[in-house]
Amino acid sequence: MTTVFKNNTDALAYYNQYGFTAVESTLDDNYLSELKSIMLELIEVEKNTINKPDYKDYGFLLCAPHYADKYPQILDVLTNEKMLDFVESILDKWFIVYLYSNNCIPPNGGNTKAYKPHVDTPRYIPGYHQSIVAMITMDEYTEVNGATWVLPASQNQKEKPTDDYFYANAERVVVPKGTICFFDPKVWHAAGTNFSKDWRTCLLIVFCKPWMKQRVDIPRFMQHIDKHKIPKKIQQLLGFDCAPPANFKEFYGNEDERTFKQPFV
């Protein structure tokens, strides 16, 4: 069983040493169950929308906020102060969402494209964090249903470990439903195989510095949604305040006209 810390201070010390950590969340159990149902529905919607025979992202959503018109509760997780406080302790203020997706593994021996040992961001700047991964479990994670493998303290290891070394030394992230697991994007990890009879589900939110380009342009992915219905703080997190200017007014104009409105950090 992975140690799940009650407070961010202890969790942060563990994260800095081992490249990952787990924290008790304040997320409501019923809310997580509702999100699980929504995500499983949207996985099928997105698969049918893309409709490609070689589709390899089954179990992931390209941009979960895209569906906030029908399911506005998708965005509520971005108000969780415990998660945001931890991210701020790593990235400082004004971070944004690089990716908001999920990682859901189908049952009966299912796995995903993330089942091989890998790092998410192979960019190494000593003493500098440009992003952090938050994985919010919507199920209990067990060795049977595909709990994530992680190689402790491997966040500075540039060379890929052999599979034999990885699986001999990696730990399984076995945690209760509702745990927030944070990962350094440079730590070596792998998804497990789900041998249970049910989906194994989580939310996957990657936060980054505001000058970084998002995996997809989230504000443009949400153009069909009235942004004025979205709280200002969530707009900032989703990247609405850090778009590169496309003309003089967007650069030199007043706050309502400028597209990059937050401090450059």
PDB file of C-alpha atoms in Angstrom:
ATOM      1  CA  MET A   1       0.000   0.000   0.000  1.00  0.00           C
ATOM      2  CA  THR A   2       1.375   3.380  -1.011  1.00  0.00           C
ATOM      3  CA  THR A   3       1.726   5.960   1.769  1.00  0.00           C
ATOM      4  CA  VAL A   4      -1.070   8.510   1.436  1.00  0.00           C
ATOM      5  CA  PHE A   5      -0.224  11.727   3.254  1.00  0.00           C
ATOM      6  CA  LYS A   6      -2.804  13.796   5.086  1.00  0.00           C
ATOM      7  CA  ASN A   7      -1.003  17.106   4.594  1.00  0.00           C
ATOM      8  CA  ASN A   8       0.834  18.693   1.708  1.00  0.00           C
ATOM      9  CA  THR A   9       3.983  19.437   3.713  1.00  0.00           C
ATOM     10  CA  ASP A  10       4.873  15.782   4.255  1.00  0.00           C
ATOM     11  CA  ALA A  11       3.748  14.905   0.745  1.00  0.00           C
ATOM     12  CA  LEU A  12       5.989  17.596  -0.737  1.00  0.00           C
ATOM     13  CA  ALA A  13       9.088  16.295   1.041  1.00  0.00           C
ATOM     14  CA  TYR A  14       8.383  12.792  -0.295  1.00  0.00           C
ATOM     15  CA  TYR A  15       7.748  14.151  -3.808  1.00  0.00           C
ATOM     16  CA  ASN A  16      11.036  16.030  -3.893  1.00  0.00           C
ATOM     17  CA  GLN A  17      12.937  12.879  -2.932  1.00  0.00           C
ATOM     18  CA  TYR A  18      11.121  10.193  -4.899  1.00  0.00           C
ATOM     19  CA  GLY A  19       9.477  12.034  -7.802  1.00  0.00           C
ATOM     20  CA  PHE A  20       5.918  11.095  -6.832  1.00  0.00           C
ATOM     21  CA  THR A  21       3.595  11.251  -3.857  1.00  0.00           C
ATOM     22  CA  ALA A  22      -0.017  10.624  -2.826  1.00  0.00           C
ATOM     23  CA  VAL A  23      -2.295  12.925  -0.826  1.00  0.00           C
ATOM     24  CA  GLU A  24      -5.709  12.502   0.748  1.00  0.00           C
ATOM     25  CA  SER A  25      -8.152  14.686  -1.139  1.00  0.00           C
ATOM     26  CA  THR A  26     -11.244  16.547  -0.051  1.00  0.00           C
ATOM     27  CA  LEU A  27     -13.176  15.469  -3.149  1.00  0.00           C
ATOM     28  CA  ASP A  28     -16.634  14.105  -2.480  1.00  0.00           C
ATOM     29  CA  ASP A  29     -17.117  10.389  -3.131  1.00  0.00           C
ATOM     30  CA  ASN A  30     -20.432  10.923  -4.944  1.00  0.00           C
ATOM     31  CA  TYR A  31     -18.847  13.591  -7.142  1.00  0.00           C
ATOM     32  CA  LEU A  32     -16.077  11.183  -8.135  1.00  0.00           C
ATOM     33  CA  SER A  33     -18.609   8.463  -8.963  1.00  0.00           C
ATOM     34  CA  GLU A  34     -20.533  10.935 -11.099  1.00  0.00           C
ATOM     35  CA  LEU A  35     -17.346  11.965 -12.913  1.00  0.00           C
ATOM     36  CA  LYS A  36     -16.487   8.319 -13.521  1.00  0.00           C
ATOM     37  CA  SER A  37     -19.821   7.727 -15.236  1.00  0.00           C
ATOM     38  CA  ILE A  38     -19.368  10.868 -17.327  1.00  0.00           C
ATOM     39  CA  MET A  39     -15.837   9.955 -18.381  1.00  0.00           C
ATOM     40  CA  LEU A  40     -16.787   6.419 -19.390  1.00  0.00           C
ATOM     41  CA  GLU A  41     -19.634   7.793 -21.487  1.00  0.00           C
ATOM     42  CA  LEU A  42     -17.365  10.372 -23.145  1.00  0.00           C
ATOM     43  CA  ILE A  43     -14.714   7.771 -23.942  1.00  0.00           C
ATOM     44  CA  GLU A  44     -17.243   6.055 -26.205  1.00  0.00           C
ATOM     45  CA  VAL A  45     -18.488   9.369 -27.618  1.00  0.00           C
ATOM     46  CA  GLU A  46     -14.953  10.417 -28.545  1.00  0.00           C
ATOM     47  CA  LYS A  47     -14.082   7.037 -30.042  1.00  0.00           C
ATOM     48  CA  ASN A  48     -17.151   7.211 -32.280  1.00  0.00           C
ATOM     49  CA  THR A  49     -16.511  10.852 -33.184  1.00  0.00           C
ATOM     50  CA  ILE A  50     -12.915  10.213 -34.273  1.00  0.00           C
ATOM     51  CA  ASN A  51     -13.939   6.950 -35.970  1.00  0.00           C
ATOM     52  CA  LYS A  52     -10.512   5.749 -37.073  1.00  0.00           C
ATOM     53  CA  PRO A  53      -9.566   2.073 -37.327  1.00  0.00           C
ATOM     54  CA  ASP A  54      -6.099   2.750 -35.909  1.00  0.00           C
ATOM     55  CA  TYR A  55      -7.377   4.838 -32.958  1.00  0.00           C
ATOM     56  CA  LYS A  56      -4.926   4.237 -30.096  1.00  0.00           C
ATOM     57  CA  ASP A  57      -6.230   6.625 -27.430  1.00  0.00           C
ATOM     58  CA  TYR A  58      -9.172   4.523 -26.231  1.00  0.00           C
ATOM     59  CA  GLY A  59      -9.509   5.255 -22.530  1.00  0.00           C
ATOM     60  CA  PHE A  60      -8.207   8.825 -22.842  1.00  0.00           C
ATOM     61  CA  LEU A  61      -9.974  12.078 -23.726  1.00  0.00           C
ATOM     62  CA  LEU A  62      -8.099  14.598 -25.829  1.00  0.00           C
ATOM     63  CA  CYS A  63      -9.592  17.589 -23.985  1.00  0.00           C
ATOM     64  CA  ALA A  64     -12.079  16.942 -21.186  1.00  0.00           C
ATOM     65  CA  PRO A  65     -13.083  20.651 -20.820  1.00  0.00           C
ATOM     66  CA  HIS A  66     -14.466  20.473 -24.377  1.00  0.00           C
ATOM     67  CA  TYR A  67     -17.475  18.675 -22.875  1.00  0.00           C
ATOM     68  CA  ALA A  68     -18.137  21.231 -20.114  1.00  0.00           C
ATOM     69  CA  ASP A  69     -21.160  22.601 -21.979  1.00  0.00           C
ATOM     70  CA  LYS A  70     -23.047  19.378 -21.310  1.00  0.00           C
ATOM     71  CA  TYR A  71     -21.176  18.435 -18.133  1.00  0.00           C
ATOM     72  CA  PRO A  72     -20.046  21.644 -16.360  1.00  0.00           C
ATOM     73  CA  GLN A  73     -19.125  19.595 -13.278  1.00  0.00           C
ATOM     74  CA  ILE A  74     -16.020  18.453 -15.191  1.00  0.00           C
ATOM     75  CA  LEU A  75     -14.485  21.827 -14.321  1.00  0.00           C
ATOM     76  CA  ASP A  76     -15.328  21.713 -10.607  1.00  0.00           C
ATOM     77  CA  VAL A  77     -12.235  19.673  -9.811  1.00  0.00           C
ATOM     78  CA  LEU A  78     -10.169  22.727 -10.760  1.00  0.00           C
ATOM     79  CA  THR A  79     -11.440  24.470  -7.622  1.00  0.00           C
ATOM     80  CA  ASN A  80      -9.881  21.900  -5.280  1.00  0.00           C
ATOM     81  CA  GLU A  81      -7.623  23.999  -3.069  1.00  0.00           C
ATOM     82  CA  LYS A  82      -5.573  21.102  -1.718  1.00  0.00           C
ATOM     83  CA  MET A  83      -4.554  20.099  -5.233  1.00  0.00           C
ATOM     84  CA  LEU A  84      -3.895  23.675  -6.343  1.00  0.00           C
ATOM     85  CA  ASP A  85      -1.851  24.472  -3.233  1.00  0.00           C
ATOM     86  CA  PHE A  86       0.419  21.496  -3.872  1.00  0.00           C
ATOM     87  CA  VAL A  87       0.885  22.432  -7.522  1.00  0.00           C
ATOM     88  CA  GLU A  88       1.726  26.009  -6.520  1.00  0.00           C
ATOM     89  CA  SER A  89       4.393  24.717  -4.143  1.00  0.00           C
ATOM     90  CA  ILE A  90       6.096  23.141  -7.178  1.00  0.00           C
ATOM     91  CA  LEU A  91       5.369  25.599 -10.006  1.00  0.00           C
ATOM     92  CA  ASP A  92       4.773  28.863  -8.094  1.00  0.00           C
ATOM     93  CA  LYS A  93       1.808  31.070  -9.021  1.00  0.00           C
ATOM     94  CA  TRP A  94       0.107  31.507 -12.381  1.00  0.00           C
ATOM     95  CA  PHE A  95       0.451  27.915 -13.583  1.00  0.00           C
ATOM     96  CA  ILE A  96      -2.053  26.679 -16.150  1.00  0.00           C
ATOM     97  CA  VAL A  97      -3.486  23.361 -17.336  1.00  0.00           C
ATOM     98  CA  TYR A  98      -1.347  21.714 -20.004  1.00  0.00           C
ATOM     99  CA  LEU A  99      -3.654  18.699 -20.309  1.00  0.00           C
ATOM    100  CA  TYR A 100      -6.960  17.708 -18.717  1.00  0.00           C
ATOM    101  CA  SER A 101      -7.812  14.134 -19.644  1.00  0.00           C
ATOM    102  CA  ASN A 102      -8.249  10.789 -17.947  1.00  0.00           C
ATOM    103  CA  ASN A 103      -6.541   7.416 -17.901  1.00  0.00           C
ATOM    104  CA  CYS A 104      -9.176   4.711 -17.865  1.00  0.00           C
ATOM    105  CA  ILE A 105      -8.191   1.094 -18.404  1.00  0.00           C
ATOM    106  CA  PRO A 106     -10.813  -1.323 -19.750  1.00  0.00           C
ATOM    107  CA  PRO A 107     -11.507  -4.567 -17.853  1.00  0.00           C
ATOM    108  CA  ASN A 108     -10.609  -8.205 -18.447  1.00  0.00           C
ATOM    109  CA  GLY A 109      -6.941  -7.829 -19.296  1.00  0.00           C
ATOM    110  CA  GLY A 110      -7.152  -4.382 -20.821  1.00  0.00           C
ATOM    111  CA  ASN A 111      -4.347  -1.859 -20.904  1.00  0.00           C
ATOM    112  CA  THR A 112      -3.541   1.427 -22.654  1.00  0.00           C
ATOM    113  CA  LYS A 113      -0.798   2.932 -24.785  1.00  0.00           C
ATOM    114  CA  ALA A 114       0.881   3.967 -21.485  1.00  0.00           C
ATOM    115  CA  TYR A 115       1.579   0.387 -20.365  1.00  0.00           C
ATOM    116  CA  LYS A 116       5.283   0.499 -21.307  1.00  0.00           C
ATOM    117  CA  PRO A 117       7.800   2.215 -18.970  1.00  0.00           C
ATOM    118  CA  HIS A 118       8.152   5.852 -20.035  1.00  0.00           C
ATOM    119  CA  VAL A 119       8.529   9.438 -18.905  1.00  0.00           C
ATOM    120  CA  ASP A 120       6.043  12.145 -19.848  1.00  0.00           C
ATOM    121  CA  THR A 121       8.523  14.991 -20.346  1.00  0.00           C
ATOM    122  CA  PRO A 122      12.141  14.079 -21.163  1.00  0.00           C
ATOM    123  CA  ARG A 123      13.480  17.603 -20.570  1.00  0.00           C
ATOM    124  CA  TYR A 124      16.003  18.022 -17.766  1.00  0.00           C
ATOM    125  CA  ILE A 125      16.738  21.438 -16.250  1.00  0.00           C
ATOM    126  CA  PRO A 126      18.508  20.974 -12.883  1.00  0.00           C
ATOM    127  CA  GLY A 127      16.504  22.416 -10.011  1.00  0.00           C
ATOM    128  CA  TYR A 128      13.659  23.622 -12.220  1.00  0.00           C
ATOM    129  CA  HIS A 129      10.099  22.327 -12.516  1.00  0.00           C
ATOM    130  CA  GLN A 130       8.163  23.225 -15.645  1.00  0.00           C
ATOM    131  CA  SER A 131       5.196  20.901 -15.108  1.00  0.00           C
ATOM    132  CA  ILE A 132       3.585  18.400 -12.728  1.00  0.00           C
ATOM    133  CA  VAL A 133       1.072  15.574 -13.203  1.00  0.00           C
ATOM    134  CA  ALA A 134      -1.962  15.160 -10.932  1.00  0.00           C
ATOM    135  CA  MET A 135      -3.734  11.795 -11.112  1.00  0.00           C
ATOM    136  CA  ILE A 136      -7.045  11.689  -9.232  1.00  0.00           C
ATOM    137  CA  THR A 137      -8.279   8.173  -8.644  1.00  0.00           C
ATOM    138  CA  MET A 138     -11.980   7.562  -9.269  1.00  0.00           C
ATOM    139  CA  ASP A 139     -11.610   3.929  -8.135  1.00  0.00           C
ATOM    140  CA  GLU A 140      -9.538   2.155  -5.559  1.00  0.00           C
ATOM    141  CA  TYR A 141      -6.207   1.297  -7.181  1.00  0.00           C
ATOM    142  CA  THR A 142      -5.109  -2.311  -6.717  1.00  0.00           C
ATOM    143  CA  GLU A 143      -2.554  -4.619  -8.285  1.00  0.00           C
ATOM    144  CA  VAL A 144      -5.463  -6.495  -9.874  1.00  0.00           C
ATOM    145  CA  ASN A 145      -7.079  -3.539 -11.627  1.00  0.00           C
ATOM    146  CA  GLY A 146      -3.926  -1.973 -13.052  1.00  0.00           C
ATOM    147  CA  ALA A 147      -2.385   0.254 -10.392  1.00  0.00           C
ATOM    148  CA  THR A 148       0.346   2.432 -11.886  1.00  0.00           C
ATOM    149  CA  TRP A 149       3.964   1.286 -11.687  1.00  0.00           C
ATOM    150  CA  VAL A 150       6.504   3.954 -10.680  1.00  0.00           C
ATOM    151  CA  LEU A 151      10.272   3.754 -10.273  1.00  0.00           C
ATOM    152  CA  PRO A 152      11.090   5.788  -7.124  1.00  0.00           C
ATOM    153  CA  ALA A 153      13.693   8.568  -7.368  1.00  0.00           C
ATOM    154  CA  SER A 154      14.129   8.071 -11.125  1.00  0.00           C
ATOM    155  CA  GLN A 155      13.206  11.642 -12.097  1.00  0.00           C
ATOM    156  CA  ASN A 156      16.820  12.475 -12.937  1.00  0.00           C
ATOM    157  CA  GLN A 157      17.552   9.204 -14.755  1.00  0.00           C
ATOM    158  CA  LYS A 158      17.813  10.084 -18.435  1.00  0.00           C
ATOM    159  CA  GLU A 159      18.559   6.602 -19.742  1.00  0.00           C
ATOM    160  CA  LYS A 160      15.574   4.300 -20.038  1.00  0.00           C
ATOM    161  CA  PRO A 161      15.817   1.362 -17.614  1.00  0.00           C
ATOM    162  CA  THR A 162      15.481  -2.132 -18.961  1.00  0.00           C
ATOM    163  CA  ASP A 163      12.099  -3.738 -18.433  1.00  0.00           C
ATOM    164  CA  ASP A 164      13.694  -6.287 -16.102  1.00  0.00           C
ATOM    165  CA  TYR A 165      15.223  -3.555 -13.934  1.00  0.00           C
ATOM    166  CA  PHE A 166      12.085  -1.428 -14.000  1.00  0.00           C
ATOM    167  CA  TYR A 167       9.658  -4.142 -12.874  1.00  0.00           C
ATOM    168  CA  ALA A 168      12.112  -5.502 -10.295  1.00  0.00           C
ATOM    169  CA  ASN A 169      12.483  -2.099  -8.631  1.00  0.00           C
ATOM    170  CA  ALA A 170       9.268  -0.208  -9.346  1.00  0.00           C
ATOM    171  CA  GLU A 171       6.407   0.174  -6.859  1.00  0.00           C
ATOM    172  CA  ARG A 172       2.676  -0.089  -7.487  1.00  0.00           C
ATOM    173  CA  VAL A 173       0.614   2.972  -6.623  1.00  0.00           C
ATOM    174  CA  VAL A 174      -1.997   1.180  -4.510  1.00  0.00           C
ATOM    175  CA  VAL A 175      -4.281   3.870  -3.081  1.00  0.00           C
ATOM    176  CA  PRO A 176      -7.930   4.445  -2.124  1.00  0.00           C
ATOM    177  CA  LYS A 177     -10.517   6.072  -4.344  1.00  0.00           C
ATOM    178  CA  GLY A 178     -10.244   9.853  -4.213  1.00  0.00           C
ATOM    179  CA  THR A 179      -6.471  10.004  -3.742  1.00  0.00           C
ATOM    180  CA  ILE A 180      -4.536  12.718  -5.570  1.00  0.00           C
ATOM    181  CA  CYS A 181      -1.244  11.286  -6.819  1.00  0.00           C
ATOM    182  CA  PHE A 182       1.369  13.747  -8.030  1.00  0.00           C
ATOM    183  CA  PHE A 183       4.154  12.747 -10.421  1.00  0.00           C
ATOM    184  CA  ASP A 184       7.238  14.512 -11.661  1.00  0.00           C
ATOM    185  CA  PRO A 185       6.826  14.186 -15.467  1.00  0.00           C
ATOM    186  CA  LYS A 186      10.401  12.894 -15.642  1.00  0.00           C
ATOM    187  CA  VAL A 187       9.880   9.945 -13.296  1.00  0.00           C
ATOM    188  CA  TRP A 188       9.792   6.529 -15.023  1.00  0.00           C
ATOM    189  CA  HIS A 189       6.370   4.912 -14.755  1.00  0.00           C
ATOM    190  CA  ALA A 190       3.928   2.641 -16.559  1.00  0.00           C
ATOM    191  CA  ALA A 191       0.227   1.834 -16.486  1.00  0.00           C
ATOM    192  CA  GLY A 192      -0.728  -1.583 -15.217  1.00  0.00           C
ATOM    193  CA  THR A 193      -2.959  -4.191 -16.836  1.00  0.00           C
ATOM    194  CA  ASN A 194      -6.526  -4.354 -15.575  1.00  0.00           C
ATOM    195  CA  PHE A 195      -7.448  -7.956 -14.758  1.00  0.00           C
ATOM    196  CA  SER A 196     -10.648  -7.011 -12.923  1.00  0.00           C
ATOM    197  CA  LYS A 197     -14.163  -7.083 -14.342  1.00  0.00           C
ATOM    198  CA  ASP A 198     -14.633  -3.313 -14.154  1.00  0.00           C
ATOM    199  CA  TRP A 199     -12.976  -0.243 -15.654  1.00  0.00           C
ATOM    200  CA  ARG A 200     -10.140   1.314 -13.633  1.00  0.00           C
ATOM    201  CA  THR A 201     -10.531   5.063 -13.855  1.00  0.00           C
ATOM    202  CA  CYS A 202      -8.793   8.303 -12.954  1.00  0.00           C
ATOM    203  CA  LEU A 203      -8.615  11.939 -13.976  1.00  0.00           C
ATOM    204  CA  LEU A 204      -5.300  13.082 -15.381  1.00  0.00           C
ATOM    205  CA  ILE A 205      -4.465  16.787 -15.131  1.00  0.00           C
ATOM    206  CA  VAL A 206      -1.051  18.126 -16.080  1.00  0.00           C
ATOM    207  CA  PHE A 207      -0.164  21.635 -14.927  1.00  0.00           C
ATOM    208  CA  CYS A 208       2.615  23.725 -16.458  1.00  0.00           C
ATOM    209  CA  LYS A 209       4.175  27.175 -16.559  1.00  0.00           C
ATOM    210  CA  PRO A 210       1.965  29.721 -18.373  1.00  0.00           C
ATOM    211  CA  TRP A 211       4.502  30.338 -21.136  1.00  0.00           C
ATOM    212  CA  MET A 212       4.340  26.701 -22.238  1.00  0.00           C
ATOM    213  CA  LYS A 213       2.149  25.695 -25.149  1.00  0.00           C
ATOM    214  CA  GLN A 214      -0.722  23.425 -24.087  1.00  0.00           C
ATOM    215  CA  ARG A 215      -1.061  19.956 -25.562  1.00  0.00           C
ATOM    216  CA  VAL A 216      -4.149  21.259 -27.342  1.00  0.00           C
ATOM    217  CA  ASP A 217      -5.420  24.838 -27.424  1.00  0.00           C
ATOM    218  CA  ILE A 218      -7.972  24.461 -24.634  1.00  0.00           C
ATOM    219  CA  PRO A 219      -9.651  27.890 -25.071  1.00  0.00           C
ATOM    220  CA  ARG A 220     -10.192  27.153 -28.780  1.00  0.00           C
ATOM    221  CA  PHE A 221     -11.474  23.679 -27.898  1.00  0.00           C
ATOM    222  CA  MET A 222     -14.055  25.473 -25.726  1.00  0.00           C
ATOM    223  CA  GLN A 223     -15.144  28.114 -28.261  1.00  0.00           C
ATOM    224  CA  HIS A 224     -18.667  26.685 -28.296  1.00  0.00           C
ATOM    225  CA  ILE A 225     -18.985  27.455 -24.559  1.00  0.00           C
ATOM    226  CA  ASP A 226     -19.762  30.930 -23.198  1.00  0.00           C
ATOM    227  CA  LYS A 227     -16.602  31.654 -21.204  1.00  0.00           C
ATOM    228  CA  HIS A 228     -18.446  34.271 -19.135  1.00  0.00           C
ATOM    229  CA  LYS A 229     -20.217  31.378 -17.415  1.00  0.00           C
ATOM    230  CA  ILE A 230     -16.843  30.013 -16.286  1.00  0.00           C
ATOM    231  CA  PRO A 231     -15.340  31.476 -13.088  1.00  0.00           C
ATOM    232  CA  LYS A 232     -12.360  33.779 -13.699  1.00  0.00           C
ATOM    233  CA  LYS A 233      -9.958  31.553 -11.760  1.00  0.00           C
ATOM    234  CA  ILE A 234     -10.885  28.512 -13.858  1.00  0.00           C
ATOM    235  CA  GLN A 235     -10.530  30.589 -17.040  1.00  0.00           C
ATOM    236  CA  GLN A 236      -7.010  31.486 -15.941  1.00  0.00           C
ATOM    237  CA  LEU A 237      -6.158  27.844 -15.218  1.00  0.00           C
ATOM    238  CA  LEU A 238      -7.474  26.755 -18.617  1.00  0.00           C
ATOM    239  CA  GLY A 239      -5.215  29.224 -20.420  1.00  0.00           C
ATOM    240  CA  PHE A 240      -7.674  31.971 -21.341  1.00  0.00           C
ATOM    241  CA  ASP A 241      -5.314  34.626 -19.947  1.00  0.00           C
ATOM    242  CA  CYS A 242      -2.075  33.573 -21.633  1.00  0.00           C
ATOM    243  CA  ALA A 243      -2.732  33.368 -25.372  1.00  0.00           C
ATOM    244  CA  PRO A 244       0.029  34.872 -27.571  1.00  0.00           C
ATOM    245  CA  PRO A 245      -1.047  38.254 -29.018  1.00  0.00           C
ATOM    246  CA  ALA A 246      -1.919  38.298 -32.717  1.00  0.00           C
ATOM    247  CA  ASN A 247      -2.005  42.081 -33.239  1.00  0.00           C
ATOM    248  CA  PHE A 248      -0.882  45.366 -31.632  1.00  0.00           C
ATOM    249  CA  LYS A 249      -4.082  45.849 -29.638  1.00  0.00           C
ATOM    250  CA  GLU A 250      -3.818  42.394 -28.116  1.00  0.00           C
ATOM    251  CA  PHE A 251      -0.297  43.298 -26.964  1.00  0.00           C
ATOM    252  CA  TYR A 252      -0.575  46.994 -26.040  1.00  0.00           C
ATOM    253  CA  GLY A 253      -4.290  47.319 -25.290  1.00  0.00           C
ATOM    254  CA  ASN A 254      -6.111  47.532 -21.986  1.00  0.00           C
ATOM    255  CA  GLU A 255      -6.760  44.448 -19.872  1.00  0.00           C
ATOM    256  CA  ASP A 256      -9.930  43.529 -21.755  1.00  0.00           C
ATOM    257  CA  GLU A 257      -8.079  43.692 -25.073  1.00  0.00           C
ATOM    258  CA  ARG A 258      -4.800  41.984 -24.163  1.00  0.00           C
ATOM    259  CA  THR A 259      -4.641  38.212 -24.560  1.00  0.00           C
ATOM    260  CA  PHE A 260      -1.653  37.593 -22.227  1.00  0.00           C
ATOM    261  CA  LYS A 261      -2.781  39.190 -18.966  1.00  0.00           C
ATOM    262  CA  GLN A 262      -0.932  37.335 -16.254  1.00  0.00           C
ATOM    263  CA  PRO A 263       2.622  37.734 -14.996  1.00  0.00           C
ATOM    264  CA  PHE A 264       5.282  36.036 -17.092  1.00  0.00           C
ATOM    265  CA  VAL A 265       6.921  33.577 -14.688  1.00  0.00           C
TER     266      VAL A 265
END
